[in-house]
Amino acid sequence: MNSSEEIAVSGMSAGRSAMRMGPAELVQAAAMARRFYLEGKSKIQIAEEFGVSRFKVARVLETALERDLVRIEIRVPAELDAERSDALRARYGLRHAVVVESPAEAEETPDPENLGEVAADLLGELVDEGDVLGLAWGRSTIHMAAALDKLPPCTVVQLTGVYDAGTAERGSVEAVRRAAQVSGGDAHPIYAPMLLPDAATAAALRHQTGIARAFEYFDKVTVACVSIGSWEPGISTVHDMLSDEERSHYASLGVAAEMSAHLFDADGRRVGRDLGERCITVTADQLRRVPEVVAIAGGQRKAAAIDAVLRSGLVTSLVTDTSAADYLMTAGPTPRPALNRADPDGN
């Protein structure tokens, strides 16, 4: 993520307290600190070079820190919040959590575009040559694909149908093509709606040649990128595609979040499983077997939904923003670690 650690070792400008050391002590301490912090030498190696015990080296290094002779600075790009990221990773037991500063003028905007840019960099770290990368429908994954500038050679497969088949070229299909173009690998898009009128129509489409070929890769996916929606207009694709009667039905089941056409209640349990029979999408069980599932979602309006999906255990890594992270750090009881990916429903 272009983070860096900088260790500044200064000598005679070490500060008033450091000047209590004599000049010889100062020079020796600075030299030892330079060997240890900048050159990566062990305390035993330094002790041998200076003809002292390793215990004295340890004391000198400790004194150098106490007296401001050595200053250690850990720097990450200004838009990344390292403290929140680490706290969020620990709370949910995630493999990776990256928290981006929320734009001041768009704190309530779901999935700020800068999330996609950071997620693109994260994918550059996570994807290895020969991997199968799966991309689910979502504005955040589309922004991520548009921001990609490097990716090892890999196969790219679409994990869900599209929100509107008429906009496929500008949405999920284009995201898959873009990622494959950057990586130099094969693309397997899905030219079909995500939600169909009934289970029979969905089943028939799954057997069409192009769609069936993409489905064959679902069990081979090694890294998946998904989006998260909260159950409200404009924030969940599935919510917007359903009738008022259907929305009320699923709301009565306690749905709080949606991911890749799978519905979850506030505790991360899957509800309304019948909906999946009408959808062109990767199954929850297939997602659970993917080694790395990266969710890209942020904003205050999505915060509760992100919490629900993280509690499902389907997601291993998260890219979000500070407004959502602040909610997540205090949301309900401490969740089960995400890397323990047993089905919360016991199935």
C-alpha atoms as one frame of an Amber mdcrd trajectory, in Angstrom:
protein
   0.000   0.000   0.000   3.033   2.263  -0.494   3.492   2.535   3.269   6.971
   3.176   4.614   8.814   3.300   7.872  11.431   5.967   8.330  13.997   5.845
  11.099  15.791   9.119  11.616  19.092   8.841  13.489  20.662  12.159  14.373
  23.892  12.867  16.227  24.786  16.258  17.598  21.244  17.584  16.993  19.769
  15.035  19.346  18.295  17.502  21.791  19.126  18.998  25.173  18.723  15.792
  27.213  20.984  13.825  24.882  23.787  16.355  25.388  24.251  15.033  28.937
  26.144  12.217  27.241  29.786  12.903  26.565  30.930  13.352  22.982  32.469
   9.883  22.809  29.298   8.339  24.192  27.211  10.317  21.726  29.299   9.231
  18.760  29.278   5.596  19.850  25.535   5.601  20.552  24.820   7.160  17.156
  27.031   4.590  15.446  25.360   1.677  17.249  21.917   3.052  16.471  22.840
   3.446  12.816  24.051  -0.175  12.669  20.916  -1.497  14.395  18.125   0.603
  12.883  19.429   1.441   9.418  21.818  -1.385   8.569  19.817  -4.163  10.239
  22.696  -5.605  12.248  21.964  -7.659  15.360  22.979  -6.597  18.857  25.494
  -9.466  18.953  27.131  -8.264  15.714  27.300  -4.712  17.046  28.776  -5.926
  20.348  31.505  -7.801  18.511  32.338  -4.781  16.347  32.625  -2.380  19.306
  34.162  -4.859  21.748  31.371  -4.616  24.338  28.684  -6.953  25.649  25.347
  -7.254  23.865  23.738  -6.111  27.118  25.610  -2.826  26.881  24.478  -2.458
  23.275  20.892  -2.950  24.426  21.324  -0.291  27.135  22.876   2.170  24.693
  20.048   1.682  22.191  17.460   2.135  24.940  19.187   5.296  26.145  19.358
   6.619  22.596  15.580   6.332  22.344  14.952   7.824  25.784  17.195  10.818
  25.133  15.830  11.531  21.662  19.081  10.613  19.930  17.029   8.226  17.775
  13.591   9.127  16.473  11.458   6.459  14.892   8.704   7.620  12.572   6.153
   5.302  10.992   4.619   6.935   7.974   1.800   5.902   5.687   0.169   8.049
   2.999  -1.993  10.757   4.511  -5.229   9.245   3.212  -4.657   5.957   5.077
  -5.523   5.654   8.773  -3.091   3.047  10.072  -4.392   3.072  13.653  -8.012
   2.485  12.690  -6.953  -0.106  10.129  -5.087  -2.194  12.681  -7.839  -1.866
  15.288 -10.498  -2.924  12.786  -8.442  -5.888  11.601  -8.015  -7.080  15.181
 -11.664  -6.578  16.160 -13.073  -8.657  13.309 -10.166 -11.063  12.980  -9.573
 -10.022   9.376  -6.515 -10.822   7.322  -6.323  -7.247   6.025  -8.216  -4.065
   6.888  -7.454  -0.783   5.155  -9.217   2.374   6.347  -9.203   5.445   4.116
  -9.989   8.963   5.258 -13.578   9.878   4.411 -13.892  12.941   2.168 -15.119
  15.754   4.426 -17.761  16.793   1.929 -19.083  13.248   1.438 -19.150  11.553
   4.834 -22.556  10.027   4.173 -21.805   9.014   0.585 -21.696   5.233   0.179
 -18.435   3.844  -1.202 -16.369   6.981  -1.855 -14.417   6.560  -5.094 -11.057
   6.629  -3.318 -11.916   3.224  -1.827 -11.644   1.745  -5.295  -8.222   3.279
  -5.820  -6.888   1.849  -2.573  -8.511  -1.530  -3.268  -6.760  -1.600  -6.657
  -3.417  -1.213  -4.889  -4.381  -3.921  -2.389  -5.219  -6.329  -5.221  -1.770
  -5.679  -6.642  -0.403  -7.107  -3.379  -2.803 -10.027  -3.002  -3.036 -11.469
  -6.515  -0.262 -13.808  -7.652   0.524 -15.073 -11.115  -1.839 -17.882 -12.084
  -4.588 -16.846  -9.639  -8.249 -16.685 -10.571  -9.675 -13.271  -9.656 -13.442
 -13.022  -9.193 -15.297  -9.695  -9.427 -18.867  -9.311  -8.177 -21.218  -6.532
  -9.275 -20.904  -3.254  -7.389 -20.024   0.374  -7.925 -16.992  -0.014  -5.669
 -15.618  -2.953  -7.672 -16.182  -1.014 -10.893 -14.211   1.927  -9.454 -11.520
  -0.519  -8.328 -11.168  -2.046 -11.784 -10.953   1.397 -13.390  -8.083   2.290
 -11.028  -6.039  -0.851 -11.712  -2.652  -0.155 -13.248  -0.794  -3.376 -12.464
  -1.813  -6.966 -11.844   0.087 -10.243 -12.265  -1.074 -12.523 -15.111  -4.325
 -14.104 -13.920  -7.740 -15.247 -15.076 -10.597 -12.837 -14.319 -14.163 -14.097
 -13.913 -17.411 -12.273 -13.207 -19.123 -13.605 -10.069 -22.606 -12.146 -10.540
 -24.926 -11.084 -13.278 -25.319  -7.389 -13.941 -27.687  -4.861 -12.408 -29.007
  -3.877 -15.821 -28.077  -5.900 -18.884 -28.397  -2.722 -20.936 -25.497  -1.127
 -19.037 -23.286  -4.231 -18.963 -20.594  -2.638 -21.113 -20.179   0.158 -18.567
 -20.467  -2.015 -15.461 -19.412  -5.456 -14.314 -18.535  -6.735 -17.785 -16.263
  -3.785 -18.419 -14.662  -4.231 -14.970 -13.807  -7.849 -15.795 -12.423  -6.864
 -19.180 -10.390  -4.045 -17.668  -8.822  -6.289 -14.997  -8.006  -8.955 -17.587
  -6.466  -6.340 -19.870  -4.205  -5.056 -17.086  -3.162  -8.577 -16.083  -2.859
  -9.951 -19.599  -5.060 -12.897 -18.619  -8.334 -14.355 -19.861 -11.684 -12.696
 -19.138 -14.916 -14.573 -18.444 -17.767 -12.032 -18.254 -21.441 -12.838 -17.705
 -23.921 -11.185 -20.071 -27.041 -11.766 -17.986 -29.099  -9.937 -15.356 -28.334
 -10.677 -11.731 -31.997 -11.185 -10.798 -34.468 -13.188 -12.906 -38.289 -13.385
 -12.607 -38.235 -16.980 -11.376 -35.955 -19.907 -10.517 -36.656 -21.760 -13.770
 -35.463 -18.851 -15.924 -32.327 -18.481 -13.808 -31.585 -22.213 -14.080 -31.968
 -22.104 -17.856 -29.561 -19.156 -18.147 -26.952 -20.898 -16.001 -26.759 -23.614
 -18.654 -26.111 -21.217 -21.522 -22.614 -21.748 -22.917 -20.970 -18.448 -21.966
 -22.523 -18.284 -18.511 -21.798 -21.963 -17.805 -18.149 -21.404 -18.754 -17.867
 -18.577 -16.227 -19.585 -20.688 -13.565 -16.955 -23.417 -14.061 -14.366 -21.015
 -12.637 -16.273 -20.226  -9.440 -14.704 -23.146  -7.566 -11.250 -22.081  -8.776
 -11.382 -18.464  -7.570  -8.463 -17.609  -5.269  -9.161 -13.889  -4.736 -12.637
 -12.342  -4.870 -13.743  -8.708  -4.728 -17.275  -8.022  -3.502 -19.457  -5.055
  -2.609 -21.890  -4.690   0.296 -25.314  -3.060   0.256 -27.591  -1.990   3.094
 -31.304  -2.749   2.774 -32.529   0.606   1.526 -33.161   2.318  -1.810 -30.059
   3.271  -3.752 -27.724   1.396  -1.410 -28.603  -2.182  -2.369 -28.812  -3.292
  -5.976 -31.000  -6.261  -5.090 -33.348  -4.075  -3.028 -33.850  -1.790  -6.024
 -34.594  -4.700  -8.383 -37.369  -6.212  -6.247 -41.044  -5.300  -6.110 -42.485
  -3.495  -3.079 -44.132  -6.728  -1.956 -40.860  -8.659  -2.196 -38.970  -5.971
  -0.307 -41.493  -6.095   2.507 -41.258  -9.883   2.629 -37.483  -9.929   2.999
 -37.568  -7.010   5.425 -39.887  -9.090   7.618 -37.142 -11.730   7.755 -34.814
  -9.169   9.308 -32.559  -8.525   6.338 -29.947  -5.892   7.143 -27.401  -6.340
   4.377 -26.845  -7.769   0.927 -23.713  -9.069  -0.754 -23.671 -10.667  -4.206
 -27.459 -11.245  -3.962 -27.124 -13.030  -0.600 -29.096 -11.515   2.293 -27.957
 -11.272   5.926 -29.557 -10.231   9.185 -27.772  -7.986  11.698 -25.996 -10.965
  13.271 -24.572 -12.143   9.964 -26.997 -15.033   9.485 -28.224 -15.647   5.960
 -31.934 -15.077   5.390 -34.190 -15.301   2.355 -32.162 -18.053   0.726 -34.879
 -18.604  -1.852 -33.791 -15.378  -3.527 -30.556 -17.034  -4.605 -32.473 -19.504
  -6.757 -33.563 -16.575  -8.950 -30.117 -15.022  -9.198 -27.069 -15.440 -11.412
 -24.393 -15.360  -8.725 -21.646 -17.232  -6.949 -23.032 -19.220  -4.007 -22.258
 -18.362  -0.400 -20.592 -21.766   0.042 -18.318 -21.078  -2.918 -17.370 -17.688
  -1.472 -16.602 -19.335   1.852 -14.051 -21.569   0.128 -12.271 -18.667  -1.599
  -8.966 -18.073   0.248  -9.211 -14.259   0.024 -12.502 -12.361  -0.167 -12.038
  -8.589  -0.211 -15.068  -6.416   0.516 -14.997  -2.798  -0.656 -17.603  -0.709
   1.162 -17.780   2.491   3.163 -19.898   5.400   4.331 -22.115   5.874   7.371
 -25.203   4.594   5.540 -23.496   1.255   4.874 -21.768   0.839   8.240 -24.367
  -1.439   9.854 -24.556  -3.552   6.697 -20.763  -3.936   6.639 -20.877  -5.127
  10.252 -23.542  -7.704   9.382 -21.599  -9.130   6.438 -18.336  -9.238   8.389
 -20.117 -11.250  11.083 -21.102 -13.832   8.444 -17.488 -14.974   8.155 -17.536
 -14.797   4.359 -15.142 -11.844   4.108 -11.441 -12.050   4.956 -10.349  -8.484
   4.132 -11.987  -5.060   4.041 -11.344  -1.692   2.413 -13.487   0.986   4.052
 -13.432   4.585   5.239 -13.154   6.324   8.605 -16.862   7.108   8.946 -17.771
   3.419   8.624 -14.775   2.295  10.705 -15.806   4.443  13.663 -19.185   2.723
  13.713 -17.682  -0.735  13.277 -15.341  -0.335  16.239 -18.296  -0.019  18.635
 -20.951  -2.115  16.874 -22.405  -4.723  19.200 -20.491  -7.542  20.869 -17.039
  -8.499  19.629 -17.586 -10.657  16.546 -16.156 -14.097  15.919 -12.850 -13.912
  13.972 -13.604 -13.822  10.258 -10.809 -16.265   9.468 -12.787 -18.909  11.364
 -15.061 -19.312   8.345 -17.567 -21.880   9.530 -21.127 -21.201   8.416 -22.780
 -19.171  11.248 -25.979 -21.119  10.584 -24.208 -24.409  11.132 -24.665 -25.525
   7.506
